[in-house]
Amino acid sequence: MNISAEEIMRKAVEAGEGMDHYYTLSESKVYQGTELMEHSILEEYVANGKRKTITHDQLEGEDKRTEVLNDGAKTIIYDKYNHRAFEMDITADGDVESHDSTGKMNGMMGITKDTHALEIIGEEKILDFDTFHIEAKAKISDHVFGDTDLWVDQKTRFIIKMISEVGGIRTELDYKKIDISPVFAEDTFTLNIPDDVEIKDLEAFAPDTVTLAEAEEILKQSFYLFPEDEFILKDIEMHHIDGIITRDE
């Protein structure tokens, strides 16, 4: 094999950044030990500078569905389960934090040859894709990404599947469908928000900025940080969540 794991990872970053027209269906699971803590299905629609995601929480008895639309000028969030909606102007400040699976996959590019021992351990068929299976063993104890396995499409370098484990938390993220040349219906990039749902300004719910010590006090526990020699901590934001669950994050 005339390609290294490091080269595959580098090209995977470039592939993720260059994709601007596709449809995907992915599944995400988070375990603490053997207990399933989070389970969601995510659909992504991307075309012509617009992005729409639909998230289905699989742990709720009812359909806990959240739709997010970025039309290039603003981001609108429709929380169907809690019957509420928010919008935010992004022309000046950029998009709100990405929750799409592509973003999560590319976030794994914090894995480098300096922090992990990278090795191609085989080739596997996933969906209709021939993939390289890359094993990334953390060199640093309790690294935020921990030990990770990634499956990268040999042709497009698109990351098809990822499994990581750190501190007893296991995260699994994999695609069930990928269409890199979809034909979308005219109403795809719209949200069907009922007339009785008020669309509130998301800026009014801006988080507070807190210190590291304050964050630990609020959460009443320590938490993982990126290594200081690799990343600069810009700030820490505290979000107050109200609804079915009320808590600070």
Coordinates of N, CA and C in Angstrom, one line a residue:
M1 N 0.9 -1.2 0.0 CA 0.0 0.0 0.0 C 0.9 1.2 0.0
N2 N 0.8 2.1 -1.0 CA 1.7 3.2 -1.2 C 1.1 4.5 -0.6
I3 N 0.4 4.4 0.5 CA -0.1 5.7 1.1 C -0.1 5.4 2.6
S4 N 0.2 6.5 3.3 CA 0.3 6.4 4.8 C -1.1 6.8 5.4
A5 N -1.2 6.4 6.7 CA -2.4 6.8 7.4 C -2.5 8.3 7.6
E6 N -1.3 9.0 7.8 CA -1.2 10.4 7.9 C -1.7 11.1 6.7
E7 N -1.3 10.6 5.5 CA -1.7 11.2 4.2 C -3.2 11.0 4.0
I8 N -3.8 9.9 4.4 CA -5.2 9.7 4.3 C -6.0 10.7 5.1
M9 N -5.5 10.9 6.4 CA -6.2 11.8 7.3 C -6.1 13.2 6.7
R10 N -5.0 13.6 6.1 CA -4.9 15.0 5.6 C -5.8 15.1 4.4
K11 N -5.9 14.1 3.6 CA -6.9 14.2 2.4 C -8.3 14.2 2.9
A12 N -8.6 13.5 4.0 CA -10.0 13.5 4.5 C -10.4 14.9 4.9
V13 N -9.5 15.7 5.5 CA -9.8 17.0 5.8 C -10.2 17.8 4.6
E14 N -9.4 17.7 3.6 CA -9.6 18.4 2.3 C -10.9 18.0 1.7
A15 N -11.2 16.7 1.7 CA -12.5 16.2 1.1 C -13.7 16.8 1.9
G16 N -13.6 16.8 3.2 CA -14.7 17.4 4.0 C -15.0 18.8 3.7
E17 N -13.9 19.6 3.5 CA -14.0 21.0 3.3 C -14.6 21.3 1.9
G18 N -14.3 20.4 1.0 CA -14.7 20.7 -0.4 C -16.1 20.2 -0.8
M19 N -16.8 19.5 0.1 CA -18.1 19.0 -0.3 C -19.2 20.1 -0.1
D20 N -19.9 20.4 -1.2 CA -20.9 21.4 -1.1 C -22.3 21.0 -1.7
H21 N -22.4 19.8 -2.1 CA -23.7 19.3 -2.6 C -23.9 17.8 -2.3
Y22 N -24.7 17.5 -1.3 CA -24.9 16.1 -1.0 C -26.0 15.9 0.0
Y23 N -26.4 14.6 0.1 CA -27.4 14.2 1.1 C -26.8 13.1 1.9
T24 N -27.0 13.1 3.2 CA -26.5 12.0 4.1 C -27.6 11.7 5.1
L25 N -27.5 10.4 5.6 CA -28.3 9.9 6.7 C -27.3 9.2 7.6
S26 N -27.2 9.7 8.8 CA -26.2 9.1 9.7 C -26.8 8.8 11.1
E27 N -26.1 7.9 11.8 CA -26.6 7.5 13.2 C -25.5 7.8 14.2
S28 N -25.9 8.3 15.3 CA -24.9 8.7 16.4 C -25.4 8.0 17.7
K29 N -24.4 7.4 18.4 CA -24.7 6.8 19.7 C -23.6 7.1 20.6
V30 N -23.9 7.4 21.9 CA -23.0 7.7 22.9 C -23.3 6.7 24.1
Y31 N -22.3 6.0 24.5 CA -22.4 5.1 25.7 C -21.5 5.5 26.8
Q32 N -22.0 5.3 28.0 CA -21.2 5.5 29.2 C -21.2 4.1 29.8
G33 N -20.0 3.4 29.7 CA -20.0 2.0 30.0 C -20.8 1.3 29.1
T34 N -21.8 0.5 29.6 CA -22.7 -0.2 28.7 C -24.1 0.5 28.5
E35 N -24.2 1.6 29.2 CA -25.5 2.4 29.1 C -25.5 3.3 27.9
L36 N -26.6 3.2 27.1 CA -26.8 4.1 26.0 C -27.3 5.4 26.5
M37 N -26.5 6.5 26.4 CA -26.8 7.8 26.9 C -27.5 8.7 25.8
E38 N -27.0 8.6 24.6 CA -27.5 9.4 23.5 C -27.7 8.5 22.2
H39 N -28.7 8.8 21.5 CA -29.0 8.0 20.3 C -29.8 8.9 19.3
S40 N -29.2 9.3 18.2 CA -29.9 10.1 17.3 C -29.7 9.7 15.8
I41 N -30.6 10.1 15.0 CA -30.5 9.9 13.5 C -30.5 11.3 12.9
L42 N -29.6 11.6 12.0 CA -29.4 12.9 11.5 C -29.4 12.8 9.9
E43 N -30.3 13.7 9.4 CA -30.3 13.9 7.9 C -29.7 15.2 7.5
E44 N -28.9 15.2 6.5 CA -28.3 16.5 6.0 C -28.6 16.7 4.6
Y45 N -29.0 17.9 4.2 CA -29.2 18.4 2.9 C -28.3 19.6 2.6
V46 N -27.5 19.5 1.6 CA -26.5 20.6 1.4 C -26.5 20.9 -0.1
A47 N -26.7 22.2 -0.5 CA -26.6 22.6 -1.9 C -26.7 24.1 -2.0
N48 N -25.9 24.6 -2.9 CA -25.9 26.0 -3.3 C -25.8 27.0 -2.1
G49 N -24.8 26.6 -1.2 CA -24.6 27.4 -0.1 C -25.6 27.3 1.0
K50 N -26.6 26.4 0.9 CA -27.6 26.2 1.9 C -27.4 24.9 2.6
R51 N -27.8 24.8 3.8 CA -27.7 23.5 4.6 C -29.0 23.4 5.5
K52 N -29.5 22.2 5.4 CA -30.7 21.8 6.3 C -30.3 20.5 7.0
T53 N -30.5 20.5 8.3 CA -30.4 19.2 9.0 C -31.6 18.9 9.8
I54 N -31.9 17.6 9.9 CA -33.1 17.2 10.7 C -32.6 16.1 11.6
T55 N -32.7 16.4 12.9 CA -32.3 15.4 14.0 C -33.4 14.8 14.6
H56 N -33.4 13.4 14.8 CA -34.4 12.7 15.4 C -33.8 12.0 16.7
D57 N -34.2 12.4 17.8 CA -33.7 11.8 19.1 C -34.5 10.4 19.2
Q58 N -33.7 9.4 19.3 CA -34.3 8.0 19.3 C -34.6 7.5 20.7
L59 N -34.2 8.3 21.8 CA -34.5 7.8 23.1 C -35.8 8.3 23.7
E60 N -36.5 9.2 23.0 CA -37.8 9.7 23.5 C -38.9 8.9 23.0
G61 N -40.0 8.8 23.8 CA -41.1 8.0 23.3 C -41.8 8.7 22.2
E62 N -41.8 10.0 22.1 CA -42.4 10.7 21.0 C -41.3 11.1 20.0
D63 N -41.7 11.6 18.9 CA -40.7 12.1 17.9 C -40.1 13.4 18.3
K64 N -38.9 13.3 18.9 CA -38.2 14.5 19.3 C -37.3 14.9 18.1
R65 N -37.9 15.9 17.3 CA -37.3 16.3 16.1 C -36.9 17.7 16.1
T66 N -35.7 18.0 15.6 CA -35.2 19.4 15.5 C -34.7 19.6 14.1
E67 N -35.2 20.7 13.5 CA -34.7 21.1 12.1 C -34.0 22.4 12.2
V68 N -32.9 22.4 11.5 CA -32.0 23.6 11.4 C -31.8 23.9 9.9
L69 N -32.0 25.2 9.6 CA -31.8 25.7 8.2 C -30.9 26.8 8.2
N70 N -29.8 26.7 7.4 CA -28.9 27.8 7.1 C -29.1 28.2 5.7
D71 N -29.6 29.4 5.4 CA -29.8 29.8 4.0 C -28.8 30.7 3.5
G72 N -27.7 30.9 4.3 CA -26.6 31.8 3.9 C -26.7 33.2 4.5
A73 N -27.9 33.6 4.9 CA -28.1 34.9 5.5 C -28.5 34.7 7.0
K74 N -29.2 33.7 7.3 CA -29.6 33.4 8.7 C -29.8 31.9 9.0
T75 N -29.7 31.6 10.2 CA -29.9 30.3 10.7 C -31.2 30.2 11.4
I76 N -32.1 29.3 11.1 CA -33.4 29.1 11.8 C -33.4 27.7 12.4
I77 N -33.8 27.7 13.7 CA -33.9 26.4 14.4 C -35.3 26.2 14.8
Y78 N -35.9 25.0 14.4 CA -37.3 24.7 14.7 C -37.2 23.4 15.6
D79 N -37.5 23.6 16.9 CA -37.6 22.5 17.8 C -39.1 22.0 17.9
K80 N -39.4 21.0 17.0 CA -40.8 20.6 16.9 C -41.2 19.9 18.2
Y81 N -40.4 19.2 18.9 CA -40.8 18.5 20.1 C -41.2 19.5 21.2
N82 N -40.5 20.6 21.3 CA -40.9 21.6 22.4 C -41.7 22.8 21.8
H83 N -42.0 22.7 20.5 CA -42.9 23.7 19.9 C -42.4 25.1 20.0
R84 N -41.1 25.3 19.6 CA -40.5 26.6 19.6 C -39.5 26.7 18.5
A85 N -39.1 28.0 18.1 CA -38.2 28.3 17.0 C -37.4 29.5 17.3
F86 N -36.2 29.5 16.8 CA -35.2 30.6 16.9 C -34.6 30.9 15.6
E87 N -34.1 32.2 15.5 CA -33.4 32.5 14.3 C -32.2 33.4 14.7
M88 N -31.2 33.4 13.8 CA -30.0 34.2 14.1 C -29.4 34.7 12.8
D89 N -29.1 36.0 12.7 CA -28.5 36.6 11.5 C -27.0 36.2 11.5
I90 N -26.6 35.6 10.4 CA -25.2 35.1 10.3 C -24.4 35.8 9.2
T91 N -24.9 36.9 8.6 CA -24.2 37.6 7.6 C -22.9 38.2 8.1
A92 N -22.9 38.6 9.4 CA -21.8 39.3 9.9 C -20.9 38.4 10.7
D93 N -21.5 37.5 11.5 CA -20.7 36.7 12.5 C -20.5 35.3 12.1
G94 N -21.1 34.9 11.0 CA -20.9 33.5 10.6 C -21.9 32.6 11.2
D95 N -21.9 31.3 10.8 CA -23.0 30.4 11.2 C -22.8 30.0 12.7
V96 N -23.9 29.6 13.3 CA -23.8 29.1 14.7 C -23.1 27.7 14.6
E97 N -22.8 27.2 15.7 CA -22.0 26.0 15.8 C -22.7 24.9 15.0
S98 N -21.8 24.2 14.2 CA -22.3 23.2 13.4 C -22.6 21.9 14.2
H99 N -23.8 21.3 13.9 CA -24.1 20.0 14.6 C -24.3 18.9 13.6
D100 N -23.9 19.2 12.3 CA -24.0 18.2 11.3 C -23.0 17.1 11.5
S101 N -23.2 15.9 10.9 CA -22.3 14.8 11.1 C -21.0 15.0 10.4
T102 N -21.0 15.8 9.2 CA -19.8 16.1 8.6 C -18.9 16.9 9.4
G103 N -19.5 17.9 10.1 CA -18.7 18.7 11.0 C -18.1 17.9 12.2
K104 N -18.9 17.0 12.7 CA -18.4 16.1 13.8 C -17.2 15.3 13.3
M105 N -17.4 14.7 12.1 CA -16.3 13.9 11.5 C -15.1 14.7 11.3
N106 N -15.2 15.9 10.7 CA -14.0 16.7 10.5 C -13.4 17.2 11.8
G107 N -14.2 17.3 12.8 CA -13.7 17.7 14.1 C -12.7 16.6 14.6
M108 N -12.8 15.4 14.2 CA -11.8 14.4 14.5 C -10.5 14.6 13.9
M109 N -10.3 15.6 13.1 CA -9.0 15.9 12.5 C -8.1 16.5 13.5
G110 N -8.6 16.7 14.8 CA -7.7 17.1 15.9 C -6.7 15.9 16.1
I111 N -7.0 14.8 15.6 CA -6.1 13.6 15.7 C -5.0 13.8 14.7
T112 N -3.8 13.8 15.2 CA -2.6 14.0 14.3 C -1.5 13.0 14.7
K113 N -0.5 12.9 13.9 CA 0.6 12.0 14.2 C 1.3 12.3 15.5
D114 N 1.2 13.6 15.9 CA 1.8 14.0 17.2 C 1.1 13.6 18.4
T115 N -0.3 13.5 18.3 CA -1.1 13.1 19.4 C -1.5 11.6 19.4
H116 N -1.5 11.0 18.2 CA -1.9 9.6 18.1 C -0.9 8.8 17.2
A117 N -0.8 7.6 17.5 CA -0.1 6.6 16.6 C -1.1 6.2 15.6
L118 N -0.9 6.5 14.3 CA -1.9 6.2 13.2 C -1.4 5.0 12.4
E119 N -2.3 4.1 12.2 CA -2.0 2.9 11.4 C -3.1 2.4 10.6
I120 N -2.9 2.1 9.3 CA -3.9 1.4 8.5 C -3.9 0.0 8.9
I121 N -5.0 -0.5 9.4 CA -5.1 -1.9 9.8 C -5.9 -2.8 8.9
G122 N -6.4 -2.2 7.8 CA -7.1 -3.0 6.8 C -8.0 -2.3 5.9
E123 N -8.6 -3.0 5.0 CA -9.6 -2.4 4.0 C -10.9 -3.1 4.2
E124 N -12.0 -2.3 4.3 CA -13.3 -2.9 4.5 C -14.4 -2.3 3.6
K125 N -15.4 -3.0 3.3 CA -16.5 -2.5 2.5 C -17.6 -2.0 3.5
I126 N -18.0 -0.7 3.4 CA -19.1 -0.2 4.1 C -20.0 0.5 3.2
L127 N -21.3 0.2 3.3 CA -22.3 0.6 2.2 C -21.7 0.1 0.9
D128 N -21.6 1.1 -0.1 CA -21.0 0.7 -1.3 C -19.6 1.3 -1.5
F129 N -19.0 1.6 -0.3 CA -17.7 2.2 -0.4 C -16.6 1.3 0.1
D130 N -15.5 1.3 -0.7 CA -14.3 0.6 -0.2 C -13.5 1.6 0.7
T131 N -13.3 1.2 1.9 CA -12.7 2.1 2.9 C -11.3 1.6 3.4
F132 N -10.5 2.5 3.9 CA -9.3 2.2 4.7 C -9.8 2.3 6.1
H133 N -9.4 1.3 6.9 CA -9.7 1.3 8.4 C -8.5 1.8 9.1
I134 N -8.6 2.9 9.7 CA -7.4 3.5 10.4 C -7.6 3.5 11.9
E135 N -6.6 3.0 12.6 CA -6.6 3.0 14.0 C -5.7 4.1 14.5
A136 N -6.3 4.9 15.4 CA -5.5 6.1 16.0 C -5.5 5.8 17.5
K137 N -4.3 5.4 18.0 CA -4.1 5.2 19.4 C -3.5 6.5 20.1
A138 N -4.2 7.0 21.1 CA -3.7 8.2 21.7 C -2.4 8.0 22.4
K139 N -1.5 8.9 22.2 CA -0.2 8.9 22.8 C -0.2 9.6 24.2
I140 N -1.3 10.5 24.4 CA -1.4 11.3 25.6 C -2.6 10.7 26.4
S141 N -2.3 10.4 27.7 CA -3.3 9.9 28.6 C -4.5 10.9 28.6
D142 N -5.7 10.3 28.5 CA -7.0 11.1 28.6 C -7.0 12.2 27.6
H143 N -6.4 12.0 26.4 CA -6.6 13.0 25.3 C -8.1 13.1 24.9
V144 N -8.5 14.3 24.6 CA -9.9 14.5 24.4 C -10.6 13.6 23.3
F145 N -9.8 13.1 22.3 CA -10.3 12.2 21.3 C -10.1 10.8 21.7
G146 N -9.2 10.5 22.6 CA -9.0 9.1 23.1 C -8.5 8.2 21.9
D147 N -8.8 6.9 22.1 CA -8.5 5.9 21.0 C -9.6 5.9 20.0
T148 N -9.3 6.0 18.8 CA -10.3 6.2 17.7 C -10.0 5.3 16.5
D149 N -11.1 4.8 16.0 CA -11.1 4.0 14.7 C -11.9 4.8 13.7
L150 N -11.3 5.0 12.5 CA -12.0 5.7 11.4 C -12.0 4.8 10.2
W151 N -13.0 4.9 9.4 CA -13.1 4.3 8.1 C -13.3 5.3 7.0
V152 N -12.3 5.4 6.1 CA -12.2 6.5 5.2 C -12.4 5.9 3.8
D153 N -13.3 6.5 3.0 CA -13.5 6.1 1.6 C -12.2 6.2 0.8
Q154 N -11.8 5.2 0.1 CA -10.6 5.2 -0.6 C -10.6 6.2 -1.8
K155 N -11.8 6.4 -2.4 CA -11.9 7.3 -3.6 C -12.0 8.7 -3.2
T156 N -13.0 9.0 -2.4 CA -13.3 10.4 -2.1 C -12.6 10.9 -0.8
R157 N -12.1 10.0 0.0 CA -11.5 10.3 1.3 C -12.5 10.8 2.3
F158 N -13.8 10.6 2.1 CA -14.9 10.9 3.0 C -14.8 9.9 4.1
I159 N -15.0 10.5 5.4 CA -15.0 9.6 6.6 C -16.4 9.0 6.7
I160 N -16.5 7.7 6.5 CA -17.8 7.0 6.5 C -18.2 6.6 7.9
K161 N -17.2 6.3 8.8 CA -17.6 5.8 10.1 C -16.5 6.1 11.1
M162 N -16.9 6.3 12.4 CA -15.9 6.7 13.4 C -16.4 6.1 14.7
I163 N -15.5 5.5 15.5 CA -15.7 5.0 16.8 C -14.6 5.5 17.7
S164 N -14.9 6.2 18.8 CA -13.9 6.7 19.7 C -14.3 6.4 21.2
E165 N -13.2 6.2 22.0 CA -13.5 5.9 23.4 C -12.5 6.7 24.3
V166 N -13.0 7.4 25.3 CA -12.1 8.1 26.2 C -12.9 8.2 27.6
G167 N -12.2 8.0 28.6 CA -12.8 8.1 30.0 C -14.1 7.4 30.2
G168 N -14.2 6.2 29.6 CA -15.4 5.4 29.7 C -16.5 5.8 28.9
I169 N -16.3 6.8 28.0 CA -17.4 7.3 27.1 C -17.0 6.8 25.7
R170 N -17.9 6.0 25.1 CA -17.8 5.5 23.7 C -18.7 6.2 22.8
T171 N -18.2 6.8 21.7 CA -19.0 7.5 20.7 C -18.9 6.8 19.4
E172 N -20.1 6.5 18.8 CA -20.1 5.8 17.5 C -20.9 6.7 16.6
L173 N -20.3 7.0 15.4 CA -20.9 7.8 14.4 C -20.7 7.2 13.0
D174 N -21.8 6.8 12.3 CA -21.6 6.2 11.0 C -22.7 6.6 10.1
Y175 N -22.4 6.6 8.8 CA -23.4 7.0 7.8 C -24.2 5.7 7.3
K176 N -25.5 5.9 7.1 CA -26.3 4.9 6.6 C -26.6 5.1 5.1
K177 N -26.6 6.4 4.7 CA -26.8 6.7 3.3 C -25.9 7.9 2.9
I178 N -25.4 7.9 1.7 CA -24.6 9.0 1.2 C -24.9 9.2 -0.2
D179 N -25.3 10.3 -0.6 CA -25.6 10.6 -2.0 C -24.9 11.9 -2.4
I180 N -23.8 11.8 -3.2 CA -23.0 13.0 -3.5 C -23.5 13.7 -4.8
S181 N -24.6 13.3 -5.4 CA -25.2 14.0 -6.5 C -26.7 13.9 -6.4
P182 N -27.3 14.4 -5.3 CA -28.7 14.3 -5.2 C -29.5 15.3 -6.0
V183 N -30.7 15.1 -6.3 CA -31.6 16.0 -6.9 C -32.7 16.4 -5.8
F184 N -32.7 17.6 -5.3 CA -33.6 18.0 -4.2 C -34.8 18.7 -4.8
A185 N -35.9 18.4 -4.1 CA -37.2 19.1 -4.4 C -37.1 20.6 -4.1
E186 N -38.0 21.4 -4.7 CA -37.9 22.8 -4.6 C -38.1 23.3 -3.1
D187 N -38.9 22.6 -2.4 CA -39.2 23.0 -1.0 C -38.2 22.4 0.0
T188 N -37.1 21.7 -0.4 CA -36.2 21.1 0.5 C -35.7 22.1 1.5
F189 N -35.2 23.2 1.1 CA -34.6 24.2 1.9 C -35.5 25.2 2.5
T190 N -36.6 24.7 3.1 CA -37.6 25.5 3.8 C -37.9 24.8 5.1
L191 N -38.6 25.5 6.0 CA -39.0 24.9 7.3 C -40.5 25.1 7.4
N192 N -41.3 24.1 7.7 CA -42.7 24.2 7.9 C -43.0 24.5 9.3
I193 N -42.9 25.8 9.7 CA -43.1 26.2 11.1 C -44.6 26.6 11.3
P194 N -45.3 26.0 12.2 CA -46.7 26.4 12.4 C -46.9 27.9 12.8
D195 N -48.0 28.5 12.4 CA -48.2 29.9 12.6 C -48.2 30.3 14.1
D196 N -48.6 29.4 15.0 CA -48.7 29.7 16.4 C -47.3 29.6 17.1
V197 N -46.3 29.3 16.4 CA -44.9 29.2 17.0 C -44.2 30.5 16.7
E198 N -43.9 31.2 17.7 CA -43.1 32.5 17.6 C -41.7 32.2 17.4
I199 N -41.1 32.8 16.3 CA -39.7 32.7 16.0 C -38.9 33.7 16.8
K200 N -38.2 33.3 17.8 CA -37.5 34.3 18.7 C -36.1 34.5 18.2
D201 N -35.5 35.7 18.6 CA -34.1 36.0 18.2 C -33.2 35.2 19.1
L202 N -32.4 34.4 18.5 CA -31.4 33.6 19.2 C -30.4 34.4 20.0
E203 N -30.1 35.6 19.5 CA -29.1 36.5 20.2 C -29.6 36.8 21.6
A204 N -30.9 36.8 21.8 CA -31.4 37.1 23.2 C -31.1 36.0 24.2
F205 N -30.7 34.9 23.6 CA -30.3 33.7 24.5 C -28.8 33.5 24.5
A206 N -28.1 34.6 24.2 CA -26.6 34.4 24.1 C -26.1 33.9 25.5
P207 N -25.1 33.0 25.4 CA -24.5 32.4 26.6 C -23.7 33.4 27.4
D208 N -23.4 33.1 28.7 CA -22.5 33.9 29.5 C -21.1 33.4 29.3
T209 N -20.1 34.3 29.4 CA -18.7 33.8 29.4 C -18.3 33.7 30.8
V210 N -17.7 32.5 31.1 CA -17.2 32.2 32.5 C -15.8 31.8 32.5
T211 N -15.2 31.8 33.7 CA -13.8 31.3 33.8 C -13.8 29.8 33.9
L212 N -12.6 29.2 33.8 CA -12.4 27.8 33.9 C -12.9 27.3 35.3
A213 N -12.5 28.1 36.3 CA -12.9 27.7 37.7 C -14.4 27.8 37.9
E214 N -15.0 28.9 37.3 CA -16.5 29.0 37.4 C -17.2 27.8 36.7
A215 N -16.6 27.4 35.5 CA -17.2 26.3 34.8 C -17.2 25.0 35.6
E216 N -16.1 24.8 36.3 CA -16.0 23.6 37.1 C -17.0 23.6 38.3
E217 N -17.2 24.8 38.8 CA -18.1 25.0 39.9 C -19.5 24.8 39.5
I218 N -19.8 25.3 38.3 CA -21.2 25.2 37.7 C -21.5 23.7 37.4
L219 N -20.6 23.0 36.8 CA -20.8 21.6 36.4 C -20.6 20.7 37.6
K220 N -19.9 21.2 38.6 CA -19.6 20.4 39.8 C -18.7 19.2 39.5
Q221 N -17.9 19.3 38.4 CA -17.0 18.3 38.1 C -15.9 18.8 37.1
S222 N -14.8 18.1 37.0 CA -13.8 18.5 36.0 C -14.2 18.0 34.7
F223 N -13.5 18.5 33.6 CA -13.9 18.1 32.3 C -12.6 18.1 31.4
Y224 N -12.7 17.5 30.2 CA -11.5 17.5 29.3 C -11.3 18.8 28.6
L225 N -10.0 19.1 28.4 CA -9.6 20.3 27.6 C -8.7 19.8 26.5
F226 N -8.6 20.6 25.5 CA -7.6 20.3 24.4 C -6.2 20.6 25.0
P227 N -5.2 19.9 24.6 CA -3.8 20.2 25.1 C -3.4 21.6 24.8
E228 N -2.8 22.3 25.8 CA -2.4 23.7 25.7 C -1.4 23.9 24.6
D229 N -0.5 22.9 24.3 CA 0.5 23.1 23.3 C 0.0 23.0 21.9
E230 N -1.4 22.6 21.7 CA -1.9 22.4 20.4 C -3.1 23.5 20.1
F231 N -3.8 23.9 21.2 CA -4.9 24.8 21.0 C -4.8 25.9 22.0
I232 N -5.3 27.1 21.7 CA -5.5 28.2 22.6 C -6.9 28.3 23.0
L233 N -7.2 28.3 24.3 CA -8.6 28.4 24.8 C -9.0 29.8 24.7
K234 N -10.0 30.1 23.8 CA -10.4 31.5 23.6 C -11.4 31.9 24.7
D235 N -12.4 31.1 25.0 CA -13.3 31.5 26.1 C -14.1 30.2 26.4
I236 N -14.9 30.3 27.5 CA -15.8 29.3 27.9 C -17.2 29.9 28.1
E237 N -18.2 29.3 27.4 CA -19.5 29.8 27.4 C -20.4 28.9 28.3
M238 N -21.3 29.5 29.0 CA -22.3 28.8 29.8 C -23.7 29.1 29.2
H239 N -24.3 28.0 28.8 CA -25.7 28.1 28.2 C -26.7 27.6 29.3
H240 N -27.7 28.4 29.5 CA -28.8 28.0 30.4 C -29.9 27.4 29.6
I241 N -30.2 26.1 29.9 CA -31.2 25.4 29.1 C -32.5 25.3 29.9
D242 N -33.6 25.7 29.3 CA -35.0 25.6 29.9 C -35.8 24.7 29.0
G243 N -36.7 23.9 29.6 CA -37.6 23.1 28.8 C -37.9 21.8 29.5
I244 N -37.9 20.7 28.8 CA -38.1 19.4 29.5 C -37.0 19.2 30.5
I245 N -35.8 19.6 30.2 CA -34.7 19.5 31.2 C -34.2 20.9 31.4
T246 N -34.0 21.4 32.7 CA -33.5 22.7 33.0 C -32.1 22.5 33.6
R247 N -31.1 23.0 32.9 CA -29.7 22.8 33.4 C -28.8 23.8 32.7
D248 N -27.6 23.9 33.3 CA -26.5 24.8 32.7 C -25.6 23.9 31.9
E249 N -25.1 24.3 30.8 CA -24.2 23.5 30.0 C -23.0 24.4 29.6

